[in-house]
Coordinates of C-alpha atoms in Angstrom, one line a residue:
X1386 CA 61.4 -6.7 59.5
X1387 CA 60.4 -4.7 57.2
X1388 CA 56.8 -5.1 54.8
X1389 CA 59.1 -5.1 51.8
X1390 CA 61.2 -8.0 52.4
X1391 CA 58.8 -10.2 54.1
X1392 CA 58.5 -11.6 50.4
X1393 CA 62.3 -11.9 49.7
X1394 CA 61.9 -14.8 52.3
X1395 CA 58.4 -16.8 51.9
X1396 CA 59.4 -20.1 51.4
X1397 CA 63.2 -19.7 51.4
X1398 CA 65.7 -21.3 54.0
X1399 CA 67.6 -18.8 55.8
X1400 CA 71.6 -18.6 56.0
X1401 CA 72.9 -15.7 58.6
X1402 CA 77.1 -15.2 57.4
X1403 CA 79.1 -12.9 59.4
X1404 CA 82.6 -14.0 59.5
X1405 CA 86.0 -12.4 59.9
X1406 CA 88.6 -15.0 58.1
X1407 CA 87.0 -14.8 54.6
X1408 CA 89.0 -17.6 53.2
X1409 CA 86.6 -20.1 51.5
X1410 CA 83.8 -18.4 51.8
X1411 CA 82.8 -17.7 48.2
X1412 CA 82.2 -21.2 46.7
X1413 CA 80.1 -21.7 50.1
X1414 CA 78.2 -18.5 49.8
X1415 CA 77.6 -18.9 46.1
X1416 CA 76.8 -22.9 46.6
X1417 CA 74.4 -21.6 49.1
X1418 CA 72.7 -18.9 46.6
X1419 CA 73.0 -20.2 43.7
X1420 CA 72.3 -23.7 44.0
X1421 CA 70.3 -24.3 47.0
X1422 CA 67.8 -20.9 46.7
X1423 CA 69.3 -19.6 50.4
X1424 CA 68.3 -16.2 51.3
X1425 CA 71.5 -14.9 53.3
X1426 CA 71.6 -12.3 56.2
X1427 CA 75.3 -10.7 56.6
X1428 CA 76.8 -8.0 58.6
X1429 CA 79.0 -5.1 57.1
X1430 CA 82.0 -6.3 56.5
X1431 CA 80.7 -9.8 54.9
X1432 CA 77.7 -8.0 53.1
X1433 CA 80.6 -6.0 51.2
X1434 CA 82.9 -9.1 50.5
X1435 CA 79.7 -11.0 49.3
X1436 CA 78.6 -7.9 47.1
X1437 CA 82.0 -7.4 45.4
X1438 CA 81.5 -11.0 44.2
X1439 CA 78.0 -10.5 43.2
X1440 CA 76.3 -12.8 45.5
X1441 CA 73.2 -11.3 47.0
X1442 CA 73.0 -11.1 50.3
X1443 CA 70.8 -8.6 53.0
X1444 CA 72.5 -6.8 55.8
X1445 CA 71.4 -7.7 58.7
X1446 CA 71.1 -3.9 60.2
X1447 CA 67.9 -3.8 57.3
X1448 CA 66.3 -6.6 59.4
X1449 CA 66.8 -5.5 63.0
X1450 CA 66.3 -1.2 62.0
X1451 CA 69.7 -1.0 64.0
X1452 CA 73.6 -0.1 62.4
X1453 CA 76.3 -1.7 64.3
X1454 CA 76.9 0.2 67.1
X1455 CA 80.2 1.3 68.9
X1456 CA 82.0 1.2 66.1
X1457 CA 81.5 -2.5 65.5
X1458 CA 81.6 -4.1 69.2
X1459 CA 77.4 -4.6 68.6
X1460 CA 76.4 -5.4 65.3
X1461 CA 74.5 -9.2 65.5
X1462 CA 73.6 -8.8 69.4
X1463 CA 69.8 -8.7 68.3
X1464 CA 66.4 -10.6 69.1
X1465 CA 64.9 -11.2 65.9
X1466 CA 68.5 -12.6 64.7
X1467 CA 68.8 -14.9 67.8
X1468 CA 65.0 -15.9 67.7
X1469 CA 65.3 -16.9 63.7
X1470 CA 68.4 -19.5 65.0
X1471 CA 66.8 -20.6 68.3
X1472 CA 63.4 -21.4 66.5
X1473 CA 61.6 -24.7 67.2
X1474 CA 59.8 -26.4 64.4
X1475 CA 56.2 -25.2 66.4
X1476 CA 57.8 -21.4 66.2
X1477 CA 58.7 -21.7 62.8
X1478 CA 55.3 -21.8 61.8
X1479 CA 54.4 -18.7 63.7
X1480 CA 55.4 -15.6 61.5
X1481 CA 54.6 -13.2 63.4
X1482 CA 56.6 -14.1 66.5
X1483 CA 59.2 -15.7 64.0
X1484 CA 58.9 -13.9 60.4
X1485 CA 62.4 -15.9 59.3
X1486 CA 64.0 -19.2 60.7
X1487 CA 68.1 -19.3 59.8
X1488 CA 68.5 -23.1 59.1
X1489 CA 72.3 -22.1 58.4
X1490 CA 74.9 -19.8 60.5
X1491 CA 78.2 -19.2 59.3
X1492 CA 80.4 -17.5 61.8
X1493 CA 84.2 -17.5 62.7
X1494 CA 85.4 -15.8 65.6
X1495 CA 88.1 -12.4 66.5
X1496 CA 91.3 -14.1 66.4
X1497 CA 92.4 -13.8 69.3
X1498 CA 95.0 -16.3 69.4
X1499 CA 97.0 -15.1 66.4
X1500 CA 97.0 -11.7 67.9
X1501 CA 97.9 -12.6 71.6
X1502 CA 101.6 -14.4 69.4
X1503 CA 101.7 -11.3 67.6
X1504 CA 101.3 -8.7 70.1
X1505 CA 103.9 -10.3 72.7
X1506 CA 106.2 -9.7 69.9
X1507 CA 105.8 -6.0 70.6
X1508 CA 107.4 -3.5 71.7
X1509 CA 104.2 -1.8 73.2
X1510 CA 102.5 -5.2 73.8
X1511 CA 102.1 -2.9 77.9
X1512 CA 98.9 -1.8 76.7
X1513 CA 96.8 -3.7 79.1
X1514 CA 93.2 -3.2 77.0
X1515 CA 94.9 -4.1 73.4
X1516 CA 93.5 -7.7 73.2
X1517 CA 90.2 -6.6 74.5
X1518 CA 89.5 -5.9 71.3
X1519 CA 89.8 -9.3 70.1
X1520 CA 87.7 -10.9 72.6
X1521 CA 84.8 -12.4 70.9
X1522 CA 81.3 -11.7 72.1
X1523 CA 78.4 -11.8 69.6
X1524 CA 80.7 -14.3 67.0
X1525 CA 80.4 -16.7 70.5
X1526 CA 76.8 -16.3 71.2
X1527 CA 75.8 -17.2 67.7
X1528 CA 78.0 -20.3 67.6
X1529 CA 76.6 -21.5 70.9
X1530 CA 72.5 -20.3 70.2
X1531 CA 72.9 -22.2 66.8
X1532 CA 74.6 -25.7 68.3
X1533 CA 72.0 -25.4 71.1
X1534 CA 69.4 -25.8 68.4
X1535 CA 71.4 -28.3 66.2
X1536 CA 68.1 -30.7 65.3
X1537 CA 67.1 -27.3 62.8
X1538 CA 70.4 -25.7 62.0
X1539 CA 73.9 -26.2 60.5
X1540 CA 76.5 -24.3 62.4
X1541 CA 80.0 -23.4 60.8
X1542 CA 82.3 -22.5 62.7
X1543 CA 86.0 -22.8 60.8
X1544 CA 86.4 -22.4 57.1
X1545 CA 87.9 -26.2 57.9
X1546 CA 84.7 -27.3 57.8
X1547 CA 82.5 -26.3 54.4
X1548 CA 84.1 -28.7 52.1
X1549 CA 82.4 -31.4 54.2
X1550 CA 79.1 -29.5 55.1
X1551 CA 78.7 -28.7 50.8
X1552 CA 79.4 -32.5 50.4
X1553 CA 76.6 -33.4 52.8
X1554 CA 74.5 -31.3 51.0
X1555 CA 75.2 -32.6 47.8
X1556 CA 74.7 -35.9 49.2
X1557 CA 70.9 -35.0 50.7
X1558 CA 69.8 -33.2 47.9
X1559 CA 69.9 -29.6 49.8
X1560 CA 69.8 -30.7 53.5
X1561 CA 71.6 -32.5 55.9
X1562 CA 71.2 -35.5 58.5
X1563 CA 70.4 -35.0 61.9
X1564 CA 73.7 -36.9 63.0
X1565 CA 75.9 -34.3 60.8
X1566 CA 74.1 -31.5 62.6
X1567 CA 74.7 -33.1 65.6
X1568 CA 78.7 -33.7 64.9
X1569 CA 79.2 -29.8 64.0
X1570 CA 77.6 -28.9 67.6
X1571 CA 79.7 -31.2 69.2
X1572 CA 82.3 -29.2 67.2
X1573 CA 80.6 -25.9 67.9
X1574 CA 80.8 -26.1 71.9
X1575 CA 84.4 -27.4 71.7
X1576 CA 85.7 -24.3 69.8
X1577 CA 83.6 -21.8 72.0
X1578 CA 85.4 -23.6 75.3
X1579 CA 88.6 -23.2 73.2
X1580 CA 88.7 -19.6 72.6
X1581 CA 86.9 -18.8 76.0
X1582 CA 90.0 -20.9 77.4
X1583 CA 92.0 -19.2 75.6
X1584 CA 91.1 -15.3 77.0
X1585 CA 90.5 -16.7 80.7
X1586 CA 94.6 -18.2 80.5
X1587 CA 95.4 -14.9 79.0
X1588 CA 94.0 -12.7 81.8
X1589 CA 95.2 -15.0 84.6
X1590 CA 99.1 -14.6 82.8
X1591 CA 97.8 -10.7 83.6
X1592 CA 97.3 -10.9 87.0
X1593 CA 99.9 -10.6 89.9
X1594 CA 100.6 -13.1 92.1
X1595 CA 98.8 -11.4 95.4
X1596 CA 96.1 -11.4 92.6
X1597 CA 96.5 -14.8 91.1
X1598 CA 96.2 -16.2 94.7
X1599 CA 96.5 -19.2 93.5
X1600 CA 97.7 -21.5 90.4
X1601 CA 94.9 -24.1 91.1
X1602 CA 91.3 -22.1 90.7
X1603 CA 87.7 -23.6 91.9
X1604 CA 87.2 -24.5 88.0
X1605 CA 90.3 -25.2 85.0
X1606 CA 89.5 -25.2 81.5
X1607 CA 92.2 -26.4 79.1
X1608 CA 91.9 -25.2 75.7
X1609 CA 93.6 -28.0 74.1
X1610 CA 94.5 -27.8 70.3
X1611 CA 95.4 -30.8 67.9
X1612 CA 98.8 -29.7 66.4
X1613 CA 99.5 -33.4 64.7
X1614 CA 98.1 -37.4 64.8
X1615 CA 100.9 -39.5 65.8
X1616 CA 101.3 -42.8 64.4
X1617 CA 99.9 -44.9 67.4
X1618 CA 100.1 -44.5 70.8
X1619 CA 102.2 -46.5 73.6
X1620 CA 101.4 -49.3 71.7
X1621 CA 100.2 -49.7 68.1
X1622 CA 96.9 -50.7 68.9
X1623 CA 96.2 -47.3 70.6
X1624 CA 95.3 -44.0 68.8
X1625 CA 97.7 -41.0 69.7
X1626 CA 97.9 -37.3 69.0
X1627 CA 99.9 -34.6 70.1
X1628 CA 98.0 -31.5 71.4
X1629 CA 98.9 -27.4 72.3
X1630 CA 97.8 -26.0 75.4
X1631 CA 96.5 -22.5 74.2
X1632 CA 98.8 -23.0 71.3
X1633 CA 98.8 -24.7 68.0
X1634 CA 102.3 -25.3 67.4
X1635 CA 105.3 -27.1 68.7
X1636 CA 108.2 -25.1 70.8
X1637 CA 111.0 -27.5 69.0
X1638 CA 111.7 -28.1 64.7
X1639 CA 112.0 -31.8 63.8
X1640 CA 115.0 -31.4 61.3
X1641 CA 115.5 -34.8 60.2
X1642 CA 114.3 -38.7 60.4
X1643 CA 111.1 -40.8 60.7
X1644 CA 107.8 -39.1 62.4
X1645 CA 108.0 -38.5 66.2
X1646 CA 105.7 -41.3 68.0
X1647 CA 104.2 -40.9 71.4
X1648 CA 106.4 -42.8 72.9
X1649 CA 109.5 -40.7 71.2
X1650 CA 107.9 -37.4 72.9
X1651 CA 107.6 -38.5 76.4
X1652 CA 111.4 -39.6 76.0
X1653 CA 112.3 -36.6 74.4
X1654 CA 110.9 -34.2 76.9
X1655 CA 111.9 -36.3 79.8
X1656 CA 115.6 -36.0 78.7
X1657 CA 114.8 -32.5 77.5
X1658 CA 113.7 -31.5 81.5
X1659 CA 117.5 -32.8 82.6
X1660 CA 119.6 -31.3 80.1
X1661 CA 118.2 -28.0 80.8
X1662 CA 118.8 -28.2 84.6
X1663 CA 122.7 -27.0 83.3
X1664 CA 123.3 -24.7 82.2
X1665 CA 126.9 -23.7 82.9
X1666 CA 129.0 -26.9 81.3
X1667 CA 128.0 -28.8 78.4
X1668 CA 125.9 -31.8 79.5
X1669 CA 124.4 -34.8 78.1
X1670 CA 121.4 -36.6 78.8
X1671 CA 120.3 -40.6 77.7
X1672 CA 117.0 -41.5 78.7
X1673 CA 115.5 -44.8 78.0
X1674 CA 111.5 -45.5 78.7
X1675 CA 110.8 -42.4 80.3
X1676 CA 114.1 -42.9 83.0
X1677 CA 117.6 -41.4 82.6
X1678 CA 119.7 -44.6 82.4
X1679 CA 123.0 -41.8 81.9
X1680 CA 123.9 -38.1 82.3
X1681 CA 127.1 -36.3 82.4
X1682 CA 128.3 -32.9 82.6
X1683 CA 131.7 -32.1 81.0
X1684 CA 134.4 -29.0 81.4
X1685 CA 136.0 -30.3 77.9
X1686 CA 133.0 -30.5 75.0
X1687 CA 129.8 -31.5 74.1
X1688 CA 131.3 -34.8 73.3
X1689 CA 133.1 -35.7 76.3
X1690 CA 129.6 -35.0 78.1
X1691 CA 128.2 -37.7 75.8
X1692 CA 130.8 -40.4 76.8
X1693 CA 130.5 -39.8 79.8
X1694 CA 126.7 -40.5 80.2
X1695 CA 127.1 -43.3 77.7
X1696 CA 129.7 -44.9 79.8
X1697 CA 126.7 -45.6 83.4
X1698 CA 124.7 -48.0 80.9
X1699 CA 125.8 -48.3 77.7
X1700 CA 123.1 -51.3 77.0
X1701 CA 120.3 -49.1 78.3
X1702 CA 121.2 -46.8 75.6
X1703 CA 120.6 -48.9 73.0
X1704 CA 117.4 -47.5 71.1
X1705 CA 117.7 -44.3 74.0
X1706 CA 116.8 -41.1 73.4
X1707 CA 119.7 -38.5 74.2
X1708 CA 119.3 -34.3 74.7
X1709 CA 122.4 -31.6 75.6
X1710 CA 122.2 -28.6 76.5
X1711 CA 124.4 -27.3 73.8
X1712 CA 124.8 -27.4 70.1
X1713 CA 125.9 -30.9 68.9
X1714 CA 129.3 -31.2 67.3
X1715 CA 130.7 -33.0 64.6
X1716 CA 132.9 -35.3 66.9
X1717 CA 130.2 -35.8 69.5
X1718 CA 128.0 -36.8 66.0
X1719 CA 130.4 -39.5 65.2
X1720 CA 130.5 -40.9 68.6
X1721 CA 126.5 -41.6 67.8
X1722 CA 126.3 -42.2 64.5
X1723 CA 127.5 -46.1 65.1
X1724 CA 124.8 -46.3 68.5
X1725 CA 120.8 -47.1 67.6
X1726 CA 119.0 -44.0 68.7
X1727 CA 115.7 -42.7 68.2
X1728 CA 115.7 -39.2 69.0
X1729 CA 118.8 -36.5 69.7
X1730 CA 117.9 -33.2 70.7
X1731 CA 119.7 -29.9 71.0
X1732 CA 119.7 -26.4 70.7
X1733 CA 121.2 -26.8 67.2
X1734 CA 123.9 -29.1 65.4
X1735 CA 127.0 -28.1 63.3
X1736 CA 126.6 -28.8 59.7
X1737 CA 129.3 -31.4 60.1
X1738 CA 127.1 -32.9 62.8
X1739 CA 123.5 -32.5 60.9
X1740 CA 125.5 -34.1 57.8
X1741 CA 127.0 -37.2 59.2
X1742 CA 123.9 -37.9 61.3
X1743 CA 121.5 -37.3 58.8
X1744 CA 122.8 -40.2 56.8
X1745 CA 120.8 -42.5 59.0
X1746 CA 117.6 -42.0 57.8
X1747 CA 115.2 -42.8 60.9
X1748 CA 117.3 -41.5 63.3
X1749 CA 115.1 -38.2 64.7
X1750 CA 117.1 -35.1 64.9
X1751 CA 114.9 -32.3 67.1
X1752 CA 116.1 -28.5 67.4
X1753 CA 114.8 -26.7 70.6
X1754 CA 115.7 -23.7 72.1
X1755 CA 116.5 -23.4 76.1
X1756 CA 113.6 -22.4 77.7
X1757 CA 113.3 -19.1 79.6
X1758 CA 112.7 -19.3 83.2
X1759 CA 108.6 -19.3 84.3
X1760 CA 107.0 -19.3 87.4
X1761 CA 103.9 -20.4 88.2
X1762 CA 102.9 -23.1 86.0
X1763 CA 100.8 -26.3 86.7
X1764 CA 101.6 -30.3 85.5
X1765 CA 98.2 -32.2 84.7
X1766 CA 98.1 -36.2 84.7
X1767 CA 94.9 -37.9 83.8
X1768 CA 94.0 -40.6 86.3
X1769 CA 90.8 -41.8 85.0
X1770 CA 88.4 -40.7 82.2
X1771 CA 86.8 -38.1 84.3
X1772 CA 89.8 -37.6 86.7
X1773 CA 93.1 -35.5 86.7
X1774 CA 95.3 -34.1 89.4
X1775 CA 96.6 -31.1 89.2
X1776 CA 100.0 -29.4 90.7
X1777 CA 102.2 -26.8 90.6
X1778 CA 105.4 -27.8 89.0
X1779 CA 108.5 -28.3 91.0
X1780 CA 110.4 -25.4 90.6
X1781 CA 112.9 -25.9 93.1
X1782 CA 116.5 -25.7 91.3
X1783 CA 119.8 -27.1 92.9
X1784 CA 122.3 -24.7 93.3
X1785 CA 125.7 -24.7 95.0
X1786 CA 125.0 -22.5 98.5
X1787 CA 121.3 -22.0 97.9
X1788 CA 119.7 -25.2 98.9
X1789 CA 119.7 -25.0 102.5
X1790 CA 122.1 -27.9 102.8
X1791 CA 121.6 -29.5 106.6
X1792 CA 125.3 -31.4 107.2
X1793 CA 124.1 -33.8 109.4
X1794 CA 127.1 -35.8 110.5
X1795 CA 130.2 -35.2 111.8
X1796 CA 132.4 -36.3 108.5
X1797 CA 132.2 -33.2 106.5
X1798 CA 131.2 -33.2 102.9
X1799 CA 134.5 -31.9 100.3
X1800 CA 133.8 -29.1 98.2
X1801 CA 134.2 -31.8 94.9
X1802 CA 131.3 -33.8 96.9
X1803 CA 129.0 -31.0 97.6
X1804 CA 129.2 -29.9 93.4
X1805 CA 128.6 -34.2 93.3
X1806 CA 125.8 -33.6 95.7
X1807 CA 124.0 -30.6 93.3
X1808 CA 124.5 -32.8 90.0
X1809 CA 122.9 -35.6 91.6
X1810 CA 119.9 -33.9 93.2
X1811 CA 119.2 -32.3 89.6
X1812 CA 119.0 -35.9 88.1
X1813 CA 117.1 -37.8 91.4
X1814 CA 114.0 -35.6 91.3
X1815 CA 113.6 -36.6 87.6
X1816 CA 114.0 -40.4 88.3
X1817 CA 110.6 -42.3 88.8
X1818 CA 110.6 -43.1 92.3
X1819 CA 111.9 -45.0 94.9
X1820 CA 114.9 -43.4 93.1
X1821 CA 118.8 -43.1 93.9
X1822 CA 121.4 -41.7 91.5
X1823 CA 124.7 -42.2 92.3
X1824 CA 127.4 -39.8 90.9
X1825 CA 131.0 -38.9 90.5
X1826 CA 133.1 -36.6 89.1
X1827 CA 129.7 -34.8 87.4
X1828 CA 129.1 -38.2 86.0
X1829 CA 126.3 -40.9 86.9
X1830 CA 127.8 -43.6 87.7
X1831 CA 124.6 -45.7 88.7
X1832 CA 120.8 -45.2 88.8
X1833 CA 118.2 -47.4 90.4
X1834 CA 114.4 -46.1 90.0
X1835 CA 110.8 -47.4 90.0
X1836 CA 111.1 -49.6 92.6
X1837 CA 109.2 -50.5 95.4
X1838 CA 111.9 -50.0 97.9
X1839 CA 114.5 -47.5 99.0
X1840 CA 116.6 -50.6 99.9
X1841 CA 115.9 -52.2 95.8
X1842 CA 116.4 -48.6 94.3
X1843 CA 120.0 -48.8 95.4
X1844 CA 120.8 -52.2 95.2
X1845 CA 119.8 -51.5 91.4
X1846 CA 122.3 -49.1 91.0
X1847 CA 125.1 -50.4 93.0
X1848 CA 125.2 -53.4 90.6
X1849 CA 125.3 -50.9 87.7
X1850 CA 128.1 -48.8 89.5
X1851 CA 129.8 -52.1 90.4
X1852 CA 133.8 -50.6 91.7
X1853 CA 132.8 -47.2 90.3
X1854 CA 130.6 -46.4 93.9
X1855 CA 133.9 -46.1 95.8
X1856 CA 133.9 -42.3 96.8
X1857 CA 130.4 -41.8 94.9
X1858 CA 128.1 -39.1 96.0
X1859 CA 124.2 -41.2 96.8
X1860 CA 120.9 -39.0 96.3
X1861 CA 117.9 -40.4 97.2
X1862 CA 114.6 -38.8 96.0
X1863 CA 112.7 -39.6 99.4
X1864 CA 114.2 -40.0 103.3
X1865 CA 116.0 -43.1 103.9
X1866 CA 114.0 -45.0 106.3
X1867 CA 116.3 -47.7 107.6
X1868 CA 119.2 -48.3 108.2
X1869 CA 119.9 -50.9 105.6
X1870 CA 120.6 -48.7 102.9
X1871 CA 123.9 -47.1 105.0
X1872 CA 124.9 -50.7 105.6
X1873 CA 124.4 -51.5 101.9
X1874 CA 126.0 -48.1 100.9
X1875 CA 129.1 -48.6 103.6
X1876 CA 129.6 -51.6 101.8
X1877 CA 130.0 -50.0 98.2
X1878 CA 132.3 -47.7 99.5
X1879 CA 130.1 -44.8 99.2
X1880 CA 131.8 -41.1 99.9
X1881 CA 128.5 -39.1 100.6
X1882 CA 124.8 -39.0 100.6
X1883 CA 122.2 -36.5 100.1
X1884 CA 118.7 -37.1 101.2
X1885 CA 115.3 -35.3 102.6
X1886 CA 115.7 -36.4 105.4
X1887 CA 112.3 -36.3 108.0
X1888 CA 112.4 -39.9 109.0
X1889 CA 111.3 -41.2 112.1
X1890 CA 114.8 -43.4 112.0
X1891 CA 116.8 -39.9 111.2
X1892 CA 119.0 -40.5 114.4
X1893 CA 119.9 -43.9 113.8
X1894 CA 120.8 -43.8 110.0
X1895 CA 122.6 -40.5 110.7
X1896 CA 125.0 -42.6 113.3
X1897 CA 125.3 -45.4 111.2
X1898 CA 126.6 -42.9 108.6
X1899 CA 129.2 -41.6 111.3
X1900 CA 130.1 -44.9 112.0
X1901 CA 131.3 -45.4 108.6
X1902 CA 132.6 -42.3 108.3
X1903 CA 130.1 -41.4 105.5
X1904 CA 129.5 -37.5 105.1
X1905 CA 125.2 -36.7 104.7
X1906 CA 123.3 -33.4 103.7
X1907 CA 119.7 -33.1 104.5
X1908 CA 117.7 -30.5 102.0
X1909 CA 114.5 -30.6 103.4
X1910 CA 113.1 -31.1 100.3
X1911 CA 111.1 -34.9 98.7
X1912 CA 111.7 -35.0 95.1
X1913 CA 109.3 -37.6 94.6
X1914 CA 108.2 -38.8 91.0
X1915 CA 105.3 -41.1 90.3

């Protein structure tokens, strides 16, 4: 430091203020100043914001003898800074190995968030170095050196949070508590794991796949964002909220009705996740408690496809949650607008349909667009407080011809049975298992899941199905393991079954089948769901 300035700080707390979103920053600085005697320490860009508003401040570069360097990239990266923050209270007393101690940092970080949404939006967004630029490096180490040494210093990370630090202040006379300190740490480390999330998920999406190796790495970090509080959780007693992975905003616009609960989301995407496994014919999707209780497909309109699924389990409906695939019309709206529903969701409504349904005022109404087609992501389920298990998501799609159908009986399936067979196995692998769907005609006619048994899953939906299993296409999520389920299927009337197969009792359920004259395809494939 220079002899001249040793003065300037004899006495005086310290406040070190180098930030890059400026918003808010005045009243703080000038609160800072002006009310509570801080000396503050700014780089270039800060020093000139604080100047034009005729708040004194020092550039840093007057402390350390050094300009920023490489045109910015190294401008707070320097000892005497970092030793003023890191100070203990036996240091602080030491001016000549300490000649300032910072009791206040105010730094934001490169947002490199908002610029990794902007630049996908262009055209040249190629330029594999771009967001280099916006990676973080000496905004970070502050944060982190100033949390480290909360018990001395107040770190401020987000402009969110100096209407509560210049009320704590006002509250202790010019200081703050310990546990305050303590809270904006805690609040410090999370955002430095955020943005460092953020850059380490937006290198991997850079990699290629002989690269990438793998989609589950030695270490994960999820930079989770709050987007919203929900009004409770499962229950009412629990707390909810809804969170962005590397993203602070919601993929779908809630149009219309009461706030989205936890319990309306999980529904919503569950149904969401079916609907968009067609894409060719309009279809509809009903899901009730996290299970599709109906789904249709239809090669007459949006509103035939809701009948349709309505008509497996009308009473299961009842408070349902229902997605399509395509734009709601205004004559599939006035089939709903009589049926208690929490949540429709679409890629859009007509005005007719927004207008009529929009008259019941709770009733949710969620636009979304169809998702584009990605590769390589991961599902995460906490198991525990300290646990989750992590897998790649299932991104095997049914398709007509590309499944690598086994026929493995001697009654061959129909063409109208194998499209039967592709509609099914698109619905069974979202059904909580032991699952079975059984379909017709692109139609559900009966689905049995969370059960304990193969045997129970399709006893559940036989009774739904009732006559309506006679020539029926059965999927089952997992192998059928004995023969009882042919038995019970002959006895429906059942046309045709798809399964896994793998089963140590393969050869006998497969004769059993060509006893009764019931066709089966193997896929090789589980579809489990827990």
């Amino acid at each position: 430091m220079k002899p001249e300035l040793q003065p300037v700080f004899a006495g005086k707390k310290v406040a070190f203020i180098s930030v890059f979103d400026k918003q808010g920053l005045e009243p703080l600085a000038r609160a800072l100043s002006e009310r509570y005697g801080y000396v503050i320490l700014s780089t270039g860009g800060t020093k000139k914001f604080l100047d034009e508003r005729n708040i004194p401040a020092i550039e840093s570069s007057e402390i350390t003898g050094f300009g920023e360097l490489l045109g910015g990239r190294v401008k707070s990266l320097h000892p005497e800074i970092f030793a003023g923050i890191l100070a203990e209270s036996k240091d602080r007393q030491d001016k000549d190995t300490v000649p300032f101690a910072v009791d206040v940092v105010v730094v934001n970080l490169y947002p490199f968030e908002a610029e990794r949404d902007r630049f996908a939006q262009e055209e040249d967004s190629q330029d594999p170095l771009h967001m280099l630029h916006f990676v973080d490096i000496g905004g970070s180490a502050l944060i982190r050196a100033a949390a480290k040494n909360y018990p001395l210093v107040n770190v401020l990370g987000s402009p969110a949070q100096y209407e509560g630090f210049l009320a704590e202040m006002e509250q202790g006379n010019g200081s703050t508590s310990l546990s305050f300190r303590k809270k904006l740490a805690v609040e410090a480390f999370a955002q430095s794991s955020y943005y460092d999330g953020l850059v380490q998920r937006y290198l991997m999406s850079q990699l290629s796949k002989p690269e990438a190796q793998t989609a589950l790495p030695d270490a994960l970090t999820l930079p989770l964002s709050k987007i919203t509080d929900l009004r409770y959780g499962e229950n009412p007693h629990q707390q909810a909220a809804l969170y962005g992975l590397a993203k602070r905003h919601v993929d779908f616009e809630y149009l219309h009705g009461k706030e989205l609960s936890y319990n309306n989301i999980l529904d919503m995407q569950a149904a969401w996740n079916i609907a968009t496994e067609f894409n060719e014919n309009p279809a509809c999707v009903i899901v009730k408690h996290n299970n599709p209780c109906g789904v249709a497909i239809s090669t007459r309109s949006v509103q035939d496809a809701f009948q349709r699924a309505l008509d497996t389990d009308p009473l299961s409906a009842f408070g349902g949650v229902v997605a399509f695939n395509q734009p709601v019309t205004e004559a599939a709206a006035k089939l709903m607008k009589d049926i208690f529903l929490e949540v429709i969701i679409a890629p859009d409504f007509e005005p007719g349909a927004f207008e009529l349904l929009s008259t019941k005022k709770n009733l949710r109404l969620v636009k979304r667009d169809l998702p584009e087609l990605k590769v390589g992501q991961t599902d995460y389920k906490q198991v525990a407080d300290d646990l989750f298990l992590v897998q790649t998501v299932d991104e095997k799609k049914a398709k007509l011809g590309n499944m690598g159908f086994q026929i493995a009986t001697e009654q061959k399936p129909t063409d109208a049975q194998l499209e039967d067979m592709v509609f099914a196995w698109k619905i069974v692998k979202h059904v909580k298992s032991n699952a079975i769907v059984l379909a017709k005609d692109g139609k559900t006619v009966g689905i049995g899941g969370g059960q304990t048994s193969r045997i129970g899953a399709l006893e559940s939906a036989l009774k739904l199905a009732c006559d309506q299993a006679k020539d029926a296409v059965l999927a089952s999520d997992g192998f059928l393991p004995h023969e009882d389920n042919i038995y019970a299927a002959a006895q429906a009337r059942v046309g045709a079954i798809i399964q896994p197969g793998g089963s140590v009792k393969d050869p006998e359920v497969i004769k059993l089948a060509n006893q009764y004259h019931i066709a089966m395809v193997t896929t090789g494939v589980r579809e489990f769901r827990h």
